[in-house]
Coordinates of C-alpha atoms in Angstrom, one line a residue:
M1 CA 0.0 0.0 0.0
A2 CA 2.8 2.4 0.9
D3 CA 4.5 1.7 -2.5
S4 CA 1.2 2.4 -4.3
K5 CA 0.9 5.7 -2.5
A6 CA 4.5 6.7 -3.2
D7 CA 3.9 5.9 -6.9
K8 CA 0.8 8.1 -7.0
A9 CA 2.8 10.9 -5.3
R10 CA 5.5 10.5 -8.0
K11 CA 2.9 10.7 -10.8
A12 CA 1.3 13.7 -9.2
A13 CA 4.6 15.4 -8.8
G14 CA 5.2 15.0 -12.6
S15 CA 1.9 16.5 -13.5
I16 CA 1.8 19.9 -11.7
G17 CA 2.3 23.0 -13.9
L18 CA 3.6 26.3 -12.5
V19 CA 1.7 28.7 -14.8
A20 CA -0.7 26.4 -16.7
P21 CA -1.9 22.8 -16.5
M22 CA 0.7 20.3 -17.8
G23 CA 0.0 18.8 -21.1
K24 CA -3.4 20.4 -21.7
A25 CA -4.1 21.2 -25.3
A26 CA -5.4 24.5 -26.5
L27 CA -9.1 24.7 -27.1
A28 CA -8.5 25.8 -30.7
Q29 CA -5.6 25.4 -33.2
A30 CA -4.0 28.5 -34.6
P31 CA -4.6 29.1 -38.3
R32 CA -1.8 28.4 -40.7
A33 CA 0.7 31.2 -40.7
D34 CA 1.6 33.2 -43.8
E35 CA 5.2 32.6 -43.0
E36 CA 7.2 30.6 -40.5
W37 CA 10.7 31.7 -39.5
Q38 CA 13.3 29.4 -37.9
L39 CA 15.4 31.5 -35.5
P40 CA 18.4 30.7 -33.3
G41 CA 16.8 29.2 -30.2
G42 CA 13.2 29.6 -31.4
S43 CA 10.9 30.4 -34.2
A44 CA 8.2 32.9 -35.3
R45 CA 4.8 32.7 -36.9
V46 CA 4.0 35.6 -39.2
Y47 CA 0.4 36.6 -40.0
Y48 CA -0.1 39.3 -42.6
G49 CA -2.6 42.2 -42.1
E50 CA -5.8 42.0 -44.0
G51 CA -5.4 42.8 -47.7
R52 CA -1.6 42.6 -47.4
Q53 CA 0.8 40.3 -49.2
G54 CA 3.9 40.7 -47.0
V55 CA 5.3 42.2 -43.8
V56 CA 3.8 45.6 -43.5
R57 CA 3.4 47.8 -40.3
P58 CA 4.8 44.9 -38.1
V59 CA 4.0 44.1 -34.5
V60 CA 6.5 41.7 -32.9
L61 CA 5.4 40.0 -29.6
A62 CA 7.3 37.4 -27.6
D63 CA 5.8 34.5 -25.7
G64 CA 6.0 34.2 -21.9
F65 CA 7.2 31.6 -19.4
N66 CA 6.5 27.9 -19.3
L67 CA 8.4 24.7 -19.5
G68 CA 9.4 23.5 -22.9
P69 CA 8.9 25.0 -26.4
T70 CA 6.3 27.6 -27.2
D71 CA 2.8 26.2 -28.0
F72 CA 1.6 28.6 -30.7
D73 CA -1.9 27.2 -30.4
W74 CA -2.1 28.3 -26.8
L75 CA -0.6 31.6 -27.6
W76 CA -3.0 32.3 -30.4
D77 CA -6.0 31.1 -28.5
G78 CA -5.4 33.3 -25.5
L79 CA -4.9 36.4 -27.7
E80 CA -7.8 35.8 -30.1
N81 CA -10.5 33.7 -28.5
G82 CA -10.6 35.1 -25.0
R83 CA -12.2 38.4 -23.8
F84 CA -11.0 40.4 -26.8
P85 CA -10.0 39.3 -30.4
F86 CA -6.7 41.2 -30.3
I87 CA -5.1 39.4 -33.3
G88 CA -8.2 40.0 -35.5
E89 CA -8.3 43.7 -34.6
L90 CA -4.6 44.1 -35.2
R91 CA -4.8 42.5 -38.6
R92 CA -7.9 44.4 -39.5
R93 CA -5.8 47.5 -39.2
G94 CA -3.4 46.2 -41.8
R95 CA -0.7 45.2 -39.3
T96 CA 1.5 42.1 -39.6
L97 CA 1.7 40.2 -36.4
I98 CA 4.9 38.2 -35.7
L99 CA 4.6 35.9 -32.7
V100 CA 8.0 34.9 -31.4
G101 CA 8.4 31.6 -29.6
F102 CA 11.3 29.9 -27.8
D103 CA 12.7 26.4 -28.0
E104 CA 12.8 26.4 -24.2
R105 CA 10.7 29.1 -22.5
S106 CA 12.3 28.4 -19.1
E107 CA 15.8 29.1 -20.5
S108 CA 17.7 32.2 -19.4
I109 CA 16.2 35.5 -20.4
L110 CA 19.6 36.5 -21.8
R111 CA 19.6 33.4 -24.1
N112 CA 16.0 33.9 -25.3
A113 CA 16.8 37.6 -25.9
E114 CA 19.1 36.4 -28.7
T115 CA 16.1 34.8 -30.3
M116 CA 14.1 38.0 -30.0
T117 CA 17.0 40.0 -31.5
A118 CA 17.1 37.6 -34.5
A119 CA 13.3 38.0 -34.9
I120 CA 13.6 41.8 -34.9
M121 CA 16.4 41.8 -37.5
R122 CA 14.4 39.3 -39.7
T123 CA 11.4 41.6 -39.5
I124 CA 13.4 44.6 -40.6
A125 CA 14.8 42.6 -43.5
E126 CA 11.4 41.4 -44.6
Q127 CA 9.4 44.6 -44.1
L128 CA 8.0 46.2 -47.2
D129 CA 7.2 49.7 -45.7
D130 CA 9.0 52.1 -43.4
T131 CA 6.6 52.1 -40.4
R132 CA 8.5 51.8 -37.1
L133 CA 7.9 48.6 -35.3
L134 CA 6.0 47.8 -32.1
V135 CA 8.0 45.2 -30.1
G136 CA 7.1 43.7 -26.8
G137 CA 5.9 40.6 -25.1
F138 CA 3.7 38.9 -22.6
S139 CA 4.8 38.4 -19.0
M140 CA 8.4 37.1 -19.3
G141 CA 8.3 38.0 -23.0
G142 CA 8.2 41.6 -22.1
I143 CA 11.4 41.3 -20.1
V144 CA 13.0 39.4 -22.9
A145 CA 12.1 42.2 -25.4
R146 CA 13.2 44.9 -23.0
Y147 CA 16.7 43.4 -22.6
A148 CA 17.0 42.6 -26.3
L149 CA 16.2 46.2 -27.4
A150 CA 18.4 47.7 -24.7
K151 CA 21.3 45.5 -25.7
M152 CA 20.8 46.3 -29.4
E153 CA 21.1 50.0 -28.6
T154 CA 24.4 49.5 -26.7
Q155 CA 25.7 47.7 -29.8
R156 CA 24.4 50.6 -32.0
M157 CA 22.1 48.2 -33.9
D158 CA 19.2 50.0 -35.6
H159 CA 16.1 48.1 -34.3
R160 CA 13.7 50.6 -35.9
V161 CA 11.3 50.2 -33.0
G162 CA 8.9 53.1 -32.3
V163 CA 7.0 51.6 -29.4
Y164 CA 8.0 49.0 -26.8
A165 CA 5.0 47.3 -25.0
S166 CA 4.9 44.9 -22.1
F167 CA 1.8 42.9 -21.0
D168 CA 1.8 42.3 -17.3
S169 CA 5.6 41.8 -17.3
P170 CA 7.3 41.5 -13.9
H171 CA 9.7 44.5 -14.2
R172 CA 10.2 44.5 -10.4
G173 CA 9.7 40.8 -9.9
A174 CA 7.0 38.1 -9.8
W175 CA 5.7 36.1 -6.9
V176 CA 5.2 32.3 -6.3
P177 CA 4.3 31.5 -2.7
I178 CA 7.2 30.2 -0.7
G179 CA 5.1 27.3 0.6
L180 CA 4.6 26.1 -3.0
Q181 CA 8.3 26.5 -3.8
A182 CA 9.0 24.3 -0.7
F183 CA 6.4 21.8 -1.9
A184 CA 8.3 21.5 -5.2
H185 CA 11.4 20.5 -3.4
Y186 CA 9.4 18.1 -1.2
L187 CA 7.8 16.5 -4.3
A188 CA 11.1 16.0 -5.9
A189 CA 11.8 13.4 -3.3
A190 CA 9.1 11.3 -4.9
G191 CA 11.4 10.8 -7.9
D192 CA 9.9 13.4 -10.3
D193 CA 11.2 17.0 -10.3
T194 CA 8.9 18.4 -13.0
Y195 CA 7.4 21.1 -10.7
L196 CA 10.8 21.9 -9.2
R197 CA 12.4 22.3 -12.7
Q198 CA 9.9 24.9 -13.5
I199 CA 10.4 26.9 -10.3
G200 CA 14.1 26.4 -10.3
S201 CA 14.6 27.1 -14.0
P202 CA 16.9 30.0 -15.1
A203 CA 14.0 32.2 -16.3
S204 CA 12.0 31.6 -13.2
Q205 CA 14.8 32.5 -10.8
Q206 CA 15.6 35.6 -12.9
M207 CA 11.9 36.8 -12.5
L208 CA 10.9 35.7 -9.0
W209 CA 11.3 38.4 -6.3
R210 CA 12.3 35.7 -3.8
H211 CA 13.4 32.1 -4.5
L212 CA 13.8 29.1 -2.3
D213 CA 16.7 26.8 -3.2
A214 CA 16.1 23.9 -0.8
L215 CA 13.3 22.5 1.3
D216 CA 15.1 23.7 4.5
G217 CA 16.5 26.8 2.8
T218 CA 15.9 30.5 3.4
P219 CA 14.0 32.4 0.7
R220 CA 16.1 35.1 -0.8
E221 CA 16.9 36.9 -4.1
S222 CA 18.4 34.2 -6.4
P223 CA 22.0 34.8 -7.5
L224 CA 20.6 34.3 -11.0
R225 CA 18.2 37.2 -10.6
R226 CA 20.9 39.4 -9.1
A227 CA 23.2 38.7 -12.0
F228 CA 20.4 39.3 -14.5
K229 CA 19.6 42.7 -13.0
E230 CA 23.3 43.6 -13.1
Q231 CA 23.4 42.6 -16.8
L232 CA 20.3 44.6 -17.5
E233 CA 21.9 47.7 -15.9
R234 CA 25.0 47.2 -18.1
V235 CA 22.8 47.7 -21.2
G236 CA 21.1 50.8 -19.7
G237 CA 18.2 49.1 -18.0
W238 CA 15.7 50.0 -20.7
P239 CA 15.8 50.8 -24.4
R240 CA 16.0 54.6 -24.8
I241 CA 14.8 55.1 -28.4
P242 CA 11.2 53.8 -28.4
R243 CA 8.3 55.0 -26.4
L244 CA 7.9 52.6 -23.4
I245 CA 4.3 51.5 -22.6
G246 CA 3.0 48.8 -20.4
V247 CA -0.2 47.3 -19.0
S248 CA -1.0 45.6 -15.7
S249 CA -3.6 42.9 -15.2
G250 CA -4.1 44.4 -11.7
R251 CA -5.8 47.4 -10.1
G252 CA -4.3 50.7 -9.5
D253 CA -6.3 51.8 -6.5
G254 CA -4.4 49.7 -3.9
V255 CA -7.3 47.2 -3.5
G256 CA -6.1 43.6 -3.3
N257 CA -7.7 40.4 -4.6
G258 CA -9.5 39.4 -1.4
V259 CA -7.0 36.7 -0.2
R260 CA -6.7 37.2 3.5
A261 CA -3.1 37.1 4.9
G262 CA -2.6 34.1 7.2
A263 CA -5.7 32.3 6.0
K264 CA -5.5 28.7 4.8
A265 CA -5.4 28.7 1.1
L266 CA -5.1 24.9 0.4
T267 CA -5.4 21.9 2.8
C268 CA -4.8 18.3 2.0
A269 CA -6.5 15.5 4.0
G270 CA -4.9 12.3 2.5
P271 CA -4.3 9.7 1.5
L272 CA -1.1 11.1 0.0
F273 CA -0.4 14.4 1.8
D274 CA -2.5 14.3 4.9
G275 CA -1.5 17.1 7.2
T276 CA -0.2 19.3 4.4
Y277 CA -1.5 22.9 4.3
F278 CA -0.6 26.3 2.8
L279 CA -1.3 29.7 4.3
A280 CA -1.6 33.0 2.4
Q281 CA 1.5 35.0 2.9
P282 CA 1.4 37.1 6.1
K283 CA 3.6 39.9 7.4
G284 CA 5.9 39.3 10.4
E285 CA 9.0 37.5 11.5
D286 CA 9.4 33.7 11.4
V287 CA 5.7 33.3 10.4
E288 CA 4.4 29.9 9.2
V289 CA 3.4 29.7 5.5
A290 CA 3.1 25.9 5.1
V291 CA 3.4 22.5 6.7
L292 CA 4.3 19.6 4.4
D293 CA 3.5 16.1 5.5
G294 CA 2.4 12.7 4.1
V295 CA 3.9 9.7 2.4
L296 CA 7.1 11.5 1.5
G297 CA 7.9 12.3 5.2
G298 CA 7.4 15.2 7.5
P299 CA 6.1 17.3 9.0
H300 CA 8.2 20.1 7.5
T301 CA 7.3 23.6 8.7
V302 CA 8.0 26.4 6.2
T303 CA 8.4 30.0 7.5
T304 CA 9.3 33.4 6.2
S305 CA 10.5 36.6 7.8
G306 CA 10.0 40.2 6.7
F307 CA 7.7 39.6 3.7
P308 CA 4.7 41.8 2.9
E309 CA 1.3 40.3 2.2
L310 CA 2.1 39.3 -1.3
D311 CA -0.7 36.7 -2.0
G312 CA -3.5 39.3 -1.6
A313 CA -1.7 42.2 -3.3
P314 CA -3.2 44.1 -6.3
G315 CA -1.9 42.6 -9.5
G316 CA -2.4 40.0 -12.2
T317 CA -3.4 36.7 -10.6
L318 CA -2.3 33.1 -11.1
E319 CA -4.1 29.9 -10.0
S320 CA -1.0 29.0 -8.1
F321 CA -2.9 26.9 -5.5
G322 CA -5.5 25.9 -7.9
L323 CA -3.0 24.2 -10.3
V324 CA -1.6 22.2 -7.4
G325 CA -4.9 21.4 -5.8
D326 CA -6.6 20.2 -9.1
T327 CA -3.6 17.9 -9.9
L328 CA -3.6 16.4 -6.4
R329 CA -7.3 15.9 -6.5
A330 CA -7.0 14.1 -9.8
F331 CA -4.7 11.6 -8.1
G332 CA -7.1 10.9 -5.3
E333 CA -6.1 13.4 -2.7
N334 CA -8.8 15.0 -0.6
V335 CA -8.3 18.7 -1.1
D336 CA -9.9 21.8 0.4
M337 CA -9.1 24.9 -1.8
V338 CA -10.2 28.2 -0.2
H339 CA -8.1 30.4 -2.6
R340 CA -7.3 29.1 -6.0
S341 CA -5.7 32.3 -7.2
V342 CA -3.2 34.7 -5.7
C343 CA -1.2 37.6 -6.9
F344 CA 1.5 36.7 -9.4
V345 CA 2.7 40.0 -10.9
P346 CA 1.9 42.9 -8.6
S347 CA 0.6 46.0 -10.2
V348 CA 3.5 48.1 -9.0
S349 CA 5.9 45.6 -10.7
A350 CA 4.0 45.5 -14.1
V351 CA 4.1 49.3 -14.4
A352 CA 7.6 49.6 -12.9
I353 CA 6.8 52.1 -10.2
R354 CA 7.6 50.5 -6.9
D355 CA 9.6 47.5 -5.5
L356 CA 7.9 44.7 -3.7
D357 CA 9.8 44.6 -0.3
R358 CA 7.5 46.9 1.7
Q359 CA 3.7 46.6 2.4
E360 CA 3.1 50.3 1.6
N361 CA 4.8 49.9 -1.8
L362 CA 3.1 46.7 -2.7
Y363 CA -0.3 48.2 -1.9
A364 CA 0.4 51.7 -3.2
V365 CA -2.4 53.7 -4.8
I366 CA -0.8 54.0 -8.2
D367 CA -3.7 56.1 -9.5
E368 CA -2.6 58.9 -7.1
L369 CA 1.1 58.7 -7.8
P370 CA 2.9 61.0 -10.3
P371 CA 3.1 58.9 -13.5
E372 CA 6.6 60.1 -14.1
E373 CA 7.7 57.9 -11.1
S374 CA 7.2 54.9 -13.4
D375 CA 10.1 53.7 -15.6
L376 CA 7.5 53.6 -18.4
D377 CA 6.3 56.6 -20.5
D378 CA 2.7 55.5 -20.4
F379 CA 0.9 52.7 -18.7
L380 CA -2.6 51.2 -18.1
L381 CA -4.0 49.5 -15.0
S382 CA -7.0 47.2 -15.0
A383 CA -10.4 47.7 -13.5
D384 CA -10.0 44.5 -11.5
N385 CA -7.3 42.1 -10.4
D386 CA -7.6 39.9 -13.5
P387 CA -5.8 36.7 -14.5
H388 CA -2.2 37.3 -15.4
A389 CA -1.7 38.8 -18.9
V390 CA -5.3 38.2 -19.9
M391 CA -6.2 40.1 -23.1
T392 CA -9.2 42.3 -22.1
Q393 CA -11.0 44.8 -24.4
E394 CA -9.7 47.6 -22.3
I395 CA -6.1 46.5 -22.7
G396 CA -6.4 45.5 -26.3
E397 CA -7.9 48.8 -27.4
W398 CA -5.5 50.8 -25.3
V399 CA -2.5 49.2 -27.0
L400 CA -4.1 49.4 -30.5
D401 CA -4.5 53.1 -30.0
R402 CA -0.8 53.4 -29.4
L403 CA 0.6 51.6 -32.4
P404 CA 3.4 53.5 -34.2
D405 CA 2.3 55.3 -37.4

């Protein structure tokens, strides 16, 4: 019986996704692209604007984080078949859309920036008109594009970009609950480190505000993140030629998502992880955020010190606990989920206006701050704390109104 439970725990460990369900196919396939480009470390799908027969008035957008290669069906489906048909509206305006994907989305941002640079240069070479480009990306893709453009400028490469756009990108860092990071290490003991490989990947460590490197470790800024920030500063931090715009999936009035600090977010009652539970991140010193127990041993108590109330903060949300809970339930675990979703990219991070280390910064009323305090030239906050990087009508139309002429 114990072996059977351990085997189930191993299979569950190999099925948990960090930002999306593992192995789930998109609801709809992307249409055939007008062109497909093979790039170093990735590829691009090119969709001409309506009535066009080539690359005209191009918009180049990079995919975000996940494990493995870009799934263009997922990328297309989210942009076109959700709340707002962004791709259709873009093409209706005669714009060519170039979606840039990566062979390994969890690879270093520095490495995937090389793919983005190649995509920009290919776009320039193929372009039939002289309209300046809009270049950007979704979530991590916005950071990839930011670094690529800044580096191109330091190398005096003409990127011909008029507007840079980031979609809920973690300019000041992203957040995954420390309890879940600890759970990834705990699950790796079952013999499958799929969840851990996502959290511990180079891109994840470069984006996460705090990272946990061992089950009994202390959460801190990853050396990979520190090195990436230093490298970003070496190329100027931001591109200086284009207009910088960004959108947040979170609110700007300081109102959080309703997740109460210290409340139980997810509780397991066996047969695999009986006694395991996770708490929403509270303030304070040496505060409990999770207890891990079950067939893999324990109990292990996970604590943090000096953190603000990150799970409930204003910002784009991710089903961080929901993805774990749904997977465990599918393998027979009795699960009580009070909070499926928590903050993933705080609003202050997405619009690059405050750091995440202090409660008053995290919950700042951005609407009342001088906009020039942001690193961006212009930004938009959402009416609610929406799912991370979701394409809403408000966001889609705002970006479309700012396309370069």
